[in-house]
Amino acid sequence: MASPCELLIETQDSLLANHLTSLAYKETKRIEQKFSRYLPNNPMAKINHSMGKTVVIDEEVFRLLEFANSCFELSEGMFDITSGVLRRAWKFDGSDKLPTPEAVKALMPYIGWQKIKYDQSSITLAKGMELDFGGIGKEYAVDCVAKLCNEYTPTISVVVNFGGDIQVTRPRQNKQSWHIGIESPEDESKKTTHTLKIINGGLATSGDAKRYLLKDAKRYSHILNPETGYPIEKAARSVTVAAPHCIQAGLLATMALLKGPNAEVFLEQQDVKFWCYR
C-alpha cells in the first residue's frame, strides 16, 4: 500500500488481535498483488501490456472497473484511471523539474476512459493505454479489510488505517468515539495536527503534502487534469472527507481537489463532513 498500515482493535484478547491482524495482512497482500501496476504477471500487468488485445477478467476486476466508470461519470471526466500514464512525464519528487510541453503532449492520446471497452468477462485497451487503480486501490483495500474484520468480530470495534485512509467497523462498546489525527499543511514546520472524532464509517484524505513540484515559488500538485495533462490550478492543499465507506470518502476528496477553487462548494453540495486546507 506504500504507506504505514495499522489496525486498532477494542479488545484485550491478544489471540483475537493476532488473528485479525493476520486476516488483514493476507487480504491486503492479495489486493496489492492483484491490482498494483508495479508488479509483473498480475491482472493489471496483463491488461496494461495487452497491446490492443482483449484480456479476460474476473468479477472483482469488473466491479472495480464499474466503480471507475462511476467515478468518471460523476466527475464529468475528471477522475480518469487512464491518466496514470502521465507519470512518465511528471515526477512529483519535491524538486523544480517540470516536464517539457512536448513530453506531456505525447502522452495525451493515451488518456480517455471513454476509449476503454469492457464487460463482465473481458476488457480491451487501445495500444499504448494503461489503467491505474492507484486513486481508489488503497481505499478499496481498507473497506475489504474492514468488512472481513466486521464479519469475524461483529461486536468489536476495529479501526483500519492505511496511510490515513480509514474505516471504523462499528461504534465502541462504551459509545466513545475514536480520535483520529490529520496533518494540516497550514504550518509545515510545526506539523500541525487536527483531531477528529469518529464513531463509525470512513475517512479519507487527499492532498499534495508529500507529492508536489516547486518552481519559481509556484507549487504544482500531483492531482493532474486528464484533459490538459497539467496539475489542477488553485487546488486545495489537503481535503479530508467523512463518508459511510472509505472508498466513497476517497473519491469525494479527490474529486474536490479536481474542482480546484470550487472544492468547498462541491463538498457542500455532497452533504458530507469535510475539512479543506489551502
PDB file of C-alpha atoms in Angstrom:
ATOM      1  CA  MET A   1       0.000   0.000   0.000  1.00  0.00           C
ATOM      2  CA  ALA A   2       3.102   2.243   0.002  1.00  0.00           C
ATOM      3  CA  SER A   3       2.215   3.600   3.460  1.00  0.00           C
ATOM      4  CA  PRO A   4       2.096   2.593   7.142  1.00  0.00           C
ATOM      5  CA  CYS A   5      -0.859   0.260   7.789  1.00  0.00           C
ATOM      6  CA  GLU A   6      -2.419  -0.479  11.164  1.00  0.00           C
ATOM      7  CA  LEU A   7      -5.426  -1.922  12.971  1.00  0.00           C
ATOM      8  CA  LEU A   8      -6.821  -0.531  16.222  1.00  0.00           C
ATOM      9  CA  ILE A   9      -8.888  -3.210  17.960  1.00  0.00           C
ATOM     10  CA  GLU A  10     -11.063  -2.682  21.022  1.00  0.00           C
ATOM     11  CA  THR A  11     -10.154  -5.897  22.807  1.00  0.00           C
ATOM     12  CA  GLN A  12      -7.891  -7.352  25.475  1.00  0.00           C
ATOM     13  CA  ASP A  13      -7.812 -10.710  23.682  1.00  0.00           C
ATOM     14  CA  SER A  14      -4.331 -10.995  22.154  1.00  0.00           C
ATOM     15  CA  LEU A  15      -5.236 -14.151  20.211  1.00  0.00           C
ATOM     16  CA  LEU A  16      -8.149 -12.372  18.586  1.00  0.00           C
ATOM     17  CA  ALA A  17      -5.986  -9.352  17.797  1.00  0.00           C
ATOM     18  CA  ASN A  18      -3.310 -11.534  16.222  1.00  0.00           C
ATOM     19  CA  HIS A  19      -5.889 -13.421  14.152  1.00  0.00           C
ATOM     20  CA  LEU A  20      -7.500 -10.212  12.873  1.00  0.00           C
ATOM     21  CA  THR A  21      -4.084  -8.816  12.021  1.00  0.00           C
ATOM     22  CA  SER A  22      -3.276 -11.982  10.078  1.00  0.00           C
ATOM     23  CA  LEU A  23      -6.585 -11.803   8.185  1.00  0.00           C
ATOM     24  CA  ALA A  24      -5.999  -8.131   7.380  1.00  0.00           C
ATOM     25  CA  TYR A  25      -2.440  -8.759   6.189  1.00  0.00           C
ATOM     26  CA  LYS A  26      -3.437 -11.617   3.874  1.00  0.00           C
ATOM     27  CA  GLU A  27      -6.323  -9.646   2.363  1.00  0.00           C
ATOM     28  CA  THR A  28      -4.196  -6.542   1.871  1.00  0.00           C
ATOM     29  CA  LYS A  29      -1.410  -8.504   0.180  1.00  0.00           C
ATOM     30  CA  ARG A  30      -3.976 -10.248  -2.023  1.00  0.00           C
ATOM     31  CA  ILE A  31      -5.357  -6.932  -3.244  1.00  0.00           C
ATOM     32  CA  GLU A  32      -1.906  -5.407  -3.702  1.00  0.00           C
ATOM     33  CA  GLN A  33      -0.654  -8.439  -5.622  1.00  0.00           C
ATOM     34  CA  LYS A  34      -3.709  -8.338  -7.863  1.00  0.00           C
ATOM     35  CA  PHE A  35      -4.129  -4.631  -8.583  1.00  0.00           C
ATOM     36  CA  SER A  36      -0.694  -2.995  -8.248  1.00  0.00           C
ATOM     37  CA  ARG A  37       0.596  -1.650 -11.554  1.00  0.00           C
ATOM     38  CA  TYR A  38       4.162  -2.069 -10.261  1.00  0.00           C
ATOM     39  CA  LEU A  39       4.086  -5.878 -10.193  1.00  0.00           C
ATOM     40  CA  PRO A  40       4.659  -8.228 -13.143  1.00  0.00           C
ATOM     41  CA  ASN A  41       2.389 -11.090 -14.170  1.00  0.00           C
ATOM     42  CA  ASN A  42      -0.700  -9.887 -12.293  1.00  0.00           C
ATOM     43  CA  PRO A  43      -4.062  -8.916 -13.862  1.00  0.00           C
ATOM     44  CA  MET A  44      -3.018  -5.266 -14.142  1.00  0.00           C
ATOM     45  CA  ALA A  45       0.203  -6.161 -15.943  1.00  0.00           C
ATOM     46  CA  LYS A  46      -1.699  -8.361 -18.370  1.00  0.00           C
ATOM     47  CA  ILE A  47      -4.170  -5.569 -19.085  1.00  0.00           C
ATOM     48  CA  ASN A  48      -1.564  -2.798 -19.354  1.00  0.00           C
ATOM     49  CA  HIS A  49       0.693  -4.819 -21.664  1.00  0.00           C
ATOM     50  CA  SER A  50      -2.106  -6.225 -23.800  1.00  0.00           C
ATOM     51  CA  MET A  51      -1.109  -4.067 -26.819  1.00  0.00           C
ATOM     52  CA  GLY A  52      -4.710  -3.735 -28.001  1.00  0.00           C
ATOM     53  CA  LYS A  53      -5.667  -7.367 -27.431  1.00  0.00           C
ATOM     54  CA  THR A  54      -8.694  -8.421 -25.382  1.00  0.00           C
ATOM     55  CA  VAL A  55      -7.920  -9.688 -21.856  1.00  0.00           C
ATOM     56  CA  VAL A  56     -10.140 -11.971 -19.762  1.00  0.00           C
ATOM     57  CA  ILE A  57     -11.105 -10.520 -16.340  1.00  0.00           C
ATOM     58  CA  ASP A  58     -12.855 -11.845 -13.222  1.00  0.00           C
ATOM     59  CA  GLU A  59     -15.805 -10.472 -11.267  1.00  0.00           C
ATOM     60  CA  GLU A  60     -13.700  -8.427  -8.824  1.00  0.00           C
ATOM     61  CA  VAL A  61     -11.837  -6.641 -11.614  1.00  0.00           C
ATOM     62  CA  PHE A  62     -15.176  -5.968 -13.313  1.00  0.00           C
ATOM     63  CA  ARG A  63     -16.611  -4.450 -10.110  1.00  0.00           C
ATOM     64  CA  LEU A  64     -13.650  -2.069  -9.793  1.00  0.00           C
ATOM     65  CA  LEU A  65     -13.982  -1.131 -13.447  1.00  0.00           C
ATOM     66  CA  GLU A  66     -17.647  -0.343 -12.838  1.00  0.00           C
ATOM     67  CA  PHE A  67     -16.684   1.834  -9.877  1.00  0.00           C
ATOM     68  CA  ALA A  68     -14.061   3.590 -12.003  1.00  0.00           C
ATOM     69  CA  ASN A  69     -16.733   4.213 -14.613  1.00  0.00           C
ATOM     70  CA  SER A  70     -18.990   5.757 -11.957  1.00  0.00           C
ATOM     71  CA  CYS A  71     -16.082   7.953 -10.824  1.00  0.00           C
ATOM     72  CA  PHE A  72     -15.547   9.106 -14.399  1.00  0.00           C
ATOM     73  CA  GLU A  73     -19.227   9.936 -14.901  1.00  0.00           C
ATOM     74  CA  LEU A  74     -19.728  11.640 -11.522  1.00  0.00           C
ATOM     75  CA  SER A  75     -16.632  13.787 -12.046  1.00  0.00           C
ATOM     76  CA  GLU A  76     -17.628  14.689 -15.610  1.00  0.00           C
ATOM     77  CA  GLY A  77     -14.497  13.040 -16.950  1.00  0.00           C
ATOM     78  CA  MET A  78     -12.009  14.469 -14.470  1.00  0.00           C
ATOM     79  CA  PHE A  79     -11.493  11.271 -12.438  1.00  0.00           C
ATOM     80  CA  ASP A  80      -9.945   9.089 -15.130  1.00  0.00           C
ATOM     81  CA  ILE A  81      -7.904   5.986 -14.283  1.00  0.00           C
ATOM     82  CA  THR A  82      -6.273   6.031 -17.730  1.00  0.00           C
ATOM     83  CA  SER A  83      -4.452   9.275 -16.873  1.00  0.00           C
ATOM     84  CA  GLY A  84      -1.814   7.404 -14.870  1.00  0.00           C
ATOM     85  CA  VAL A  85       0.384   7.345 -17.991  1.00  0.00           C
ATOM     86  CA  LEU A  86       1.190  10.983 -17.230  1.00  0.00           C
ATOM     87  CA  ARG A  87       3.597   9.702 -14.559  1.00  0.00           C
ATOM     88  CA  ARG A  88       6.042   9.152 -17.424  1.00  0.00           C
ATOM     89  CA  ALA A  89       6.320  12.930 -17.732  1.00  0.00           C
ATOM     90  CA  TRP A  90       5.568  14.167 -14.207  1.00  0.00           C
ATOM     91  CA  LYS A  91       7.863  13.189 -11.305  1.00  0.00           C
ATOM     92  CA  PHE A  92       6.420  14.685  -8.125  1.00  0.00           C
ATOM     93  CA  ASP A  93       9.550  14.419  -6.007  1.00  0.00           C
ATOM     94  CA  GLY A  94       9.565  17.880  -4.443  1.00  0.00           C
ATOM     95  CA  SER A  95      12.076  19.210  -6.986  1.00  0.00           C
ATOM     96  CA  ASP A  96      11.721  22.018  -9.540  1.00  0.00           C
ATOM     97  CA  LYS A  97      11.948  19.737 -12.588  1.00  0.00           C
ATOM     98  CA  LEU A  98       8.887  20.321 -14.751  1.00  0.00           C
ATOM     99  CA  PRO A  99       8.275  18.190 -17.847  1.00  0.00           C
ATOM    100  CA  THR A 100       8.548  19.706 -21.293  1.00  0.00           C
ATOM    101  CA  PRO A 101       5.285  20.544 -23.095  1.00  0.00           C
ATOM    102  CA  GLU A 102       6.302  18.025 -25.750  1.00  0.00           C
ATOM    103  CA  ALA A 103       6.567  15.214 -23.194  1.00  0.00           C
ATOM    104  CA  VAL A 104       3.079  15.930 -21.859  1.00  0.00           C
ATOM    105  CA  LYS A 105       1.550  16.314 -25.313  1.00  0.00           C
ATOM    106  CA  ALA A 106       2.968  12.966 -26.444  1.00  0.00           C
ATOM    107  CA  LEU A 107       1.010  11.159 -23.704  1.00  0.00           C
ATOM    108  CA  MET A 108      -2.382  12.790 -24.234  1.00  0.00           C
ATOM    109  CA  PRO A 109      -3.556  10.342 -26.977  1.00  0.00           C
ATOM    110  CA  TYR A 110      -3.312   7.519 -24.410  1.00  0.00           C
ATOM    111  CA  ILE A 111      -5.773   9.144 -21.998  1.00  0.00           C
ATOM    112  CA  GLY A 112      -9.552   8.739 -22.136  1.00  0.00           C
ATOM    113  CA  TRP A 113     -11.715   6.330 -20.162  1.00  0.00           C
ATOM    114  CA  GLN A 114     -14.352   6.514 -22.881  1.00  0.00           C
ATOM    115  CA  LYS A 115     -11.938   4.651 -25.183  1.00  0.00           C
ATOM    116  CA  ILE A 116     -11.963   1.568 -22.936  1.00  0.00           C
ATOM    117  CA  LYS A 117     -14.204  -1.347 -23.889  1.00  0.00           C
ATOM    118  CA  TYR A 118     -15.146  -3.880 -21.218  1.00  0.00           C
ATOM    119  CA  ASP A 119     -17.877  -6.185 -19.972  1.00  0.00           C
ATOM    120  CA  GLN A 120     -18.209  -8.744 -17.154  1.00  0.00           C
ATOM    121  CA  SER A 121     -15.701 -11.123 -18.712  1.00  0.00           C
ATOM    122  CA  SER A 122     -13.180  -9.072 -20.707  1.00  0.00           C
ATOM    123  CA  ILE A 123     -11.532  -5.714 -21.349  1.00  0.00           C
ATOM    124  CA  THR A 124      -9.841  -4.163 -24.369  1.00  0.00           C
ATOM    125  CA  LEU A 125      -7.471  -1.185 -24.237  1.00  0.00           C
ATOM    126  CA  ALA A 126      -6.119   0.643 -27.244  1.00  0.00           C
ATOM    127  CA  LYS A 127      -2.422   0.055 -27.863  1.00  0.00           C
ATOM    128  CA  GLY A 128      -0.323   2.183 -25.511  1.00  0.00           C
ATOM    129  CA  MET A 129      -3.081   2.811 -22.958  1.00  0.00           C
ATOM    130  CA  GLU A 130      -2.901   1.732 -19.307  1.00  0.00           C
ATOM    131  CA  LEU A 131      -5.120   1.526 -16.237  1.00  0.00           C
ATOM    132  CA  ASP A 132      -4.004   2.789 -12.842  1.00  0.00           C
ATOM    133  CA  PHE A 133      -6.153   1.930  -9.808  1.00  0.00           C
ATOM    134  CA  GLY A 134      -3.881   3.966  -7.518  1.00  0.00           C
ATOM    135  CA  GLY A 135      -6.599   6.564  -6.942  1.00  0.00           C
ATOM    136  CA  ILE A 136      -9.028   4.038  -5.445  1.00  0.00           C
ATOM    137  CA  GLY A 137      -6.971   0.923  -4.638  1.00  0.00           C
ATOM    138  CA  LYS A 138      -5.923   1.749  -1.069  1.00  0.00           C
ATOM    139  CA  GLU A 139      -9.430   2.827  -0.096  1.00  0.00           C
ATOM    140  CA  TYR A 140     -10.819  -0.356  -1.634  1.00  0.00           C
ATOM    141  CA  ALA A 141      -8.364  -2.421   0.429  1.00  0.00           C
ATOM    142  CA  VAL A 142      -9.399  -0.572   3.602  1.00  0.00           C
ATOM    143  CA  ASP A 143     -13.064  -1.356   3.006  1.00  0.00           C
ATOM    144  CA  CYS A 144     -12.336  -5.017   2.194  1.00  0.00           C
ATOM    145  CA  VAL A 145     -10.276  -5.467   5.367  1.00  0.00           C
ATOM    146  CA  ALA A 146     -12.914  -3.682   7.465  1.00  0.00           C
ATOM    147  CA  LYS A 147     -15.608  -5.973   6.065  1.00  0.00           C
ATOM    148  CA  LEU A 148     -13.570  -9.063   6.956  1.00  0.00           C
ATOM    149  CA  CYS A 149     -12.982  -7.798  10.498  1.00  0.00           C
ATOM    150  CA  ASN A 150     -16.646  -6.962  10.999  1.00  0.00           C
ATOM    151  CA  GLU A 151     -17.738 -10.387   9.759  1.00  0.00           C
ATOM    152  CA  TYR A 152     -15.312 -12.133  12.099  1.00  0.00           C
ATOM    153  CA  THR A 153     -15.974  -9.919  15.139  1.00  0.00           C
ATOM    154  CA  PRO A 154     -19.395  -8.285  14.669  1.00  0.00           C
ATOM    155  CA  THR A 155     -19.460  -6.922  18.233  1.00  0.00           C
ATOM    156  CA  ILE A 156     -15.958  -5.412  18.434  1.00  0.00           C
ATOM    157  CA  SER A 157     -14.936  -2.035  17.032  1.00  0.00           C
ATOM    158  CA  VAL A 158     -11.945  -2.067  14.692  1.00  0.00           C
ATOM    159  CA  VAL A 159     -10.193   0.864  13.018  1.00  0.00           C
ATOM    160  CA  VAL A 160      -8.483   0.062   9.727  1.00  0.00           C
ATOM    161  CA  ASN A 161      -5.926   2.755   8.917  1.00  0.00           C
ATOM    162  CA  PHE A 162      -3.865   2.550   5.735  1.00  0.00           C
ATOM    163  CA  GLY A 163      -1.817   5.713   5.439  1.00  0.00           C
ATOM    164  CA  GLY A 164      -4.642   7.942   6.668  1.00  0.00           C
ATOM    165  CA  ASP A 165      -7.394   6.206   4.718  1.00  0.00           C
ATOM    166  CA  ILE A 166      -9.645   4.883   7.448  1.00  0.00           C
ATOM    167  CA  GLN A 167     -12.702   2.738   8.116  1.00  0.00           C
ATOM    168  CA  VAL A 168     -14.268   2.183  11.547  1.00  0.00           C
ATOM    169  CA  THR A 169     -16.315  -1.001  11.564  1.00  0.00           C
ATOM    170  CA  ARG A 170     -18.795  -0.171  14.337  1.00  0.00           C
ATOM    171  CA  PRO A 171     -19.254   2.042  17.433  1.00  0.00           C
ATOM    172  CA  ARG A 172     -17.158   1.196  20.504  1.00  0.00           C
ATOM    173  CA  GLN A 173     -18.804  -0.667  23.367  1.00  0.00           C
ATOM    174  CA  ASN A 174     -18.712   2.343  25.676  1.00  0.00           C
ATOM    175  CA  LYS A 175     -20.122   4.574  22.898  1.00  0.00           C
ATOM    176  CA  GLN A 176     -16.984   6.698  22.952  1.00  0.00           C
ATOM    177  CA  SER A 177     -15.505   7.840  19.664  1.00  0.00           C
ATOM    178  CA  TRP A 178     -12.134   7.018  18.193  1.00  0.00           C
ATOM    179  CA  HIS A 179      -9.822  10.050  17.949  1.00  0.00           C
ATOM    180  CA  ILE A 180      -8.094  10.359  14.589  1.00  0.00           C
ATOM    181  CA  GLY A 181      -5.387  12.931  13.913  1.00  0.00           C
ATOM    182  CA  ILE A 182      -4.875  14.512  10.482  1.00  0.00           C
ATOM    183  CA  GLU A 183      -1.929  16.660   9.471  1.00  0.00           C
ATOM    184  CA  SER A 184      -2.672  20.174   8.337  1.00  0.00           C
ATOM    185  CA  PRO A 185      -0.454  21.752   5.648  1.00  0.00           C
ATOM    186  CA  GLU A 186      -1.065  25.214   7.136  1.00  0.00           C
ATOM    187  CA  ASP A 187       2.207  25.126   9.071  1.00  0.00           C
ATOM    188  CA  GLU A 188       4.592  22.504   7.739  1.00  0.00           C
ATOM    189  CA  SER A 189       7.363  23.482  10.156  1.00  0.00           C
ATOM    190  CA  LYS A 190       5.200  22.599  13.173  1.00  0.00           C
ATOM    191  CA  LYS A 191       3.343  19.686  11.563  1.00  0.00           C
ATOM    192  CA  THR A 192       0.071  20.991  12.994  1.00  0.00           C
ATOM    193  CA  THR A 193      -2.370  18.170  13.693  1.00  0.00           C
ATOM    194  CA  HIS A 194      -6.154  18.333  13.897  1.00  0.00           C
ATOM    195  CA  THR A 195      -8.028  15.671  15.857  1.00  0.00           C
ATOM    196  CA  LEU A 196     -11.326  14.312  14.567  1.00  0.00           C
ATOM    197  CA  LYS A 197     -13.796  12.141  16.451  1.00  0.00           C
ATOM    198  CA  ILE A 198     -15.308   9.215  14.567  1.00  0.00           C
ATOM    199  CA  ILE A 199     -17.776   6.560  15.771  1.00  0.00           C
ATOM    200  CA  ASN A 200     -18.087   4.518  12.590  1.00  0.00           C
ATOM    201  CA  GLY A 201     -17.746   4.956   8.834  1.00  0.00           C
ATOM    202  CA  GLY A 202     -14.959   6.038   6.507  1.00  0.00           C
ATOM    203  CA  LEU A 203     -12.454   8.863   6.416  1.00  0.00           C
ATOM    204  CA  ALA A 204     -10.001   9.717   3.635  1.00  0.00           C
ATOM    205  CA  THR A 205      -7.516  12.495   2.933  1.00  0.00           C
ATOM    206  CA  SER A 206      -6.090  13.624  -0.380  1.00  0.00           C
ATOM    207  CA  GLY A 207      -3.510  16.340  -0.887  1.00  0.00           C
ATOM    208  CA  ASP A 208      -0.033  17.343  -2.023  1.00  0.00           C
ATOM    209  CA  ALA A 209       1.858  17.276   1.280  1.00  0.00           C
ATOM    210  CA  LYS A 210       4.223  14.562   0.053  1.00  0.00           C
ATOM    211  CA  ARG A 211       3.930  14.700  -3.749  1.00  0.00           C
ATOM    212  CA  TYR A 212       4.486  18.032  -5.460  1.00  0.00           C
ATOM    213  CA  LEU A 213       6.895  20.148  -7.509  1.00  0.00           C
ATOM    214  CA  LEU A 214       8.044  23.648  -6.590  1.00  0.00           C
ATOM    215  CA  LYS A 215       9.435  26.057  -9.173  1.00  0.00           C
ATOM    216  CA  ASP A 216       9.748  29.844  -9.005  1.00  0.00           C
ATOM    217  CA  ALA A 217       7.706  29.857  -5.775  1.00  0.00           C
ATOM    218  CA  LYS A 218       4.827  28.058  -7.510  1.00  0.00           C
ATOM    219  CA  ARG A 219       3.682  24.723  -6.100  1.00  0.00           C
ATOM    220  CA  TYR A 220       2.467  22.066  -8.560  1.00  0.00           C
ATOM    221  CA  SER A 221       0.052  19.480  -7.126  1.00  0.00           C
ATOM    222  CA  HIS A 222       0.220  15.812  -8.157  1.00  0.00           C
ATOM    223  CA  ILE A 223      -3.520  15.952  -8.957  1.00  0.00           C
ATOM    224  CA  LEU A 224      -3.495  16.159 -12.756  1.00  0.00           C
ATOM    225  CA  ASN A 225      -6.198  17.314 -15.131  1.00  0.00           C
ATOM    226  CA  PRO A 226      -6.733  14.467 -17.652  1.00  0.00           C
ATOM    227  CA  GLU A 227      -7.972  16.961 -20.219  1.00  0.00           C
ATOM    228  CA  THR A 228      -4.798  19.070 -20.210  1.00  0.00           C
ATOM    229  CA  GLY A 229      -2.123  16.806 -18.735  1.00  0.00           C
ATOM    230  CA  TYR A 230      -1.174  19.508 -16.218  1.00  0.00           C
ATOM    231  CA  PRO A 231      -1.806  19.949 -12.471  1.00  0.00           C
ATOM    232  CA  ILE A 232      -5.142  21.368 -11.375  1.00  0.00           C
ATOM    233  CA  GLU A 233      -4.903  25.117 -10.834  1.00  0.00           C
ATOM    234  CA  LYS A 234      -5.723  26.534  -7.382  1.00  0.00           C
ATOM    235  CA  ALA A 235      -6.311  23.081  -5.891  1.00  0.00           C
ATOM    236  CA  ALA A 236      -6.637  22.795  -2.119  1.00  0.00           C
ATOM    237  CA  ARG A 237      -3.511  21.647  -0.279  1.00  0.00           C
ATOM    238  CA  SER A 238      -5.433  18.961   1.572  1.00  0.00           C
ATOM    239  CA  VAL A 239      -9.007  17.659   1.723  1.00  0.00           C
ATOM    240  CA  THR A 240     -10.371  15.201   4.288  1.00  0.00           C
ATOM    241  CA  VAL A 241     -13.862  13.752   3.844  1.00  0.00           C
ATOM    242  CA  ALA A 242     -16.050  11.577   6.092  1.00  0.00           C
ATOM    243  CA  ALA A 243     -18.467   9.170   4.377  1.00  0.00           C
ATOM    244  CA  PRO A 244     -20.126   5.814   5.096  1.00  0.00           C
ATOM    245  CA  HIS A 245     -17.262   3.957   3.377  1.00  0.00           C
ATOM    246  CA  CYS A 246     -13.591   4.782   2.889  1.00  0.00           C
ATOM    247  CA  ILE A 247     -13.721   4.349  -0.886  1.00  0.00           C
ATOM    248  CA  GLN A 248     -16.565   6.898  -1.063  1.00  0.00           C
ATOM    249  CA  ALA A 249     -14.646   9.333   1.133  1.00  0.00           C
ATOM    250  CA  GLY A 250     -11.544   8.915  -1.032  1.00  0.00           C
ATOM    251  CA  LEU A 251     -13.473   9.535  -4.223  1.00  0.00           C
ATOM    252  CA  LEU A 252     -15.044  12.722  -2.859  1.00  0.00           C
ATOM    253  CA  ALA A 253     -11.712  14.013  -1.506  1.00  0.00           C
ATOM    254  CA  THR A 254     -10.008  13.514  -4.870  1.00  0.00           C
ATOM    255  CA  MET A 255     -12.943  14.969  -6.790  1.00  0.00           C
ATOM    256  CA  ALA A 256     -12.795  18.031  -4.536  1.00  0.00           C
ATOM    257  CA  LEU A 257      -9.133  18.544  -5.449  1.00  0.00           C
ATOM    258  CA  LEU A 258     -10.052  18.191  -9.111  1.00  0.00           C
ATOM    259  CA  LYS A 259     -12.549  21.047  -8.653  1.00  0.00           C
ATOM    260  CA  GLY A 260      -9.692  23.463  -7.934  1.00  0.00           C
ATOM    261  CA  PRO A 261     -11.014  26.704  -6.408  1.00  0.00           C
ATOM    262  CA  ASN A 262     -14.523  25.232  -6.190  1.00  0.00           C
ATOM    263  CA  ALA A 263     -13.646  22.358  -3.851  1.00  0.00           C
ATOM    264  CA  GLU A 264     -15.598  23.673  -0.877  1.00  0.00           C
ATOM    265  CA  VAL A 265     -18.702  24.410  -2.945  1.00  0.00           C
ATOM    266  CA  PHE A 266     -18.597  20.901  -4.405  1.00  0.00           C
ATOM    267  CA  LEU A 267     -18.287  19.242  -0.997  1.00  0.00           C
ATOM    268  CA  GLU A 268     -21.089  21.319   0.489  1.00  0.00           C
ATOM    269  CA  GLN A 269     -23.323  20.094  -2.325  1.00  0.00           C
ATOM    270  CA  GLN A 270     -22.497  16.474  -1.403  1.00  0.00           C
ATOM    271  CA  ASP A 271     -23.833  16.993   2.141  1.00  0.00           C
ATOM    272  CA  VAL A 272     -20.808  15.375   3.822  1.00  0.00           C
ATOM    273  CA  LYS A 273     -18.495  16.433   6.626  1.00  0.00           C
ATOM    274  CA  PHE A 274     -15.191  17.702   5.290  1.00  0.00           C
ATOM    275  CA  TRP A 275     -12.042  19.597   6.240  1.00  0.00           C
ATOM    276  CA  CYS A 276     -10.362  21.606   3.490  1.00  0.00           C
ATOM    277  CA  TYR A 277      -6.979  23.356   3.846  1.00  0.00           C
ATOM    278  CA  ARG A 278      -5.394  25.776   1.401  1.00  0.00           C
TER     279      ARG A 278
END
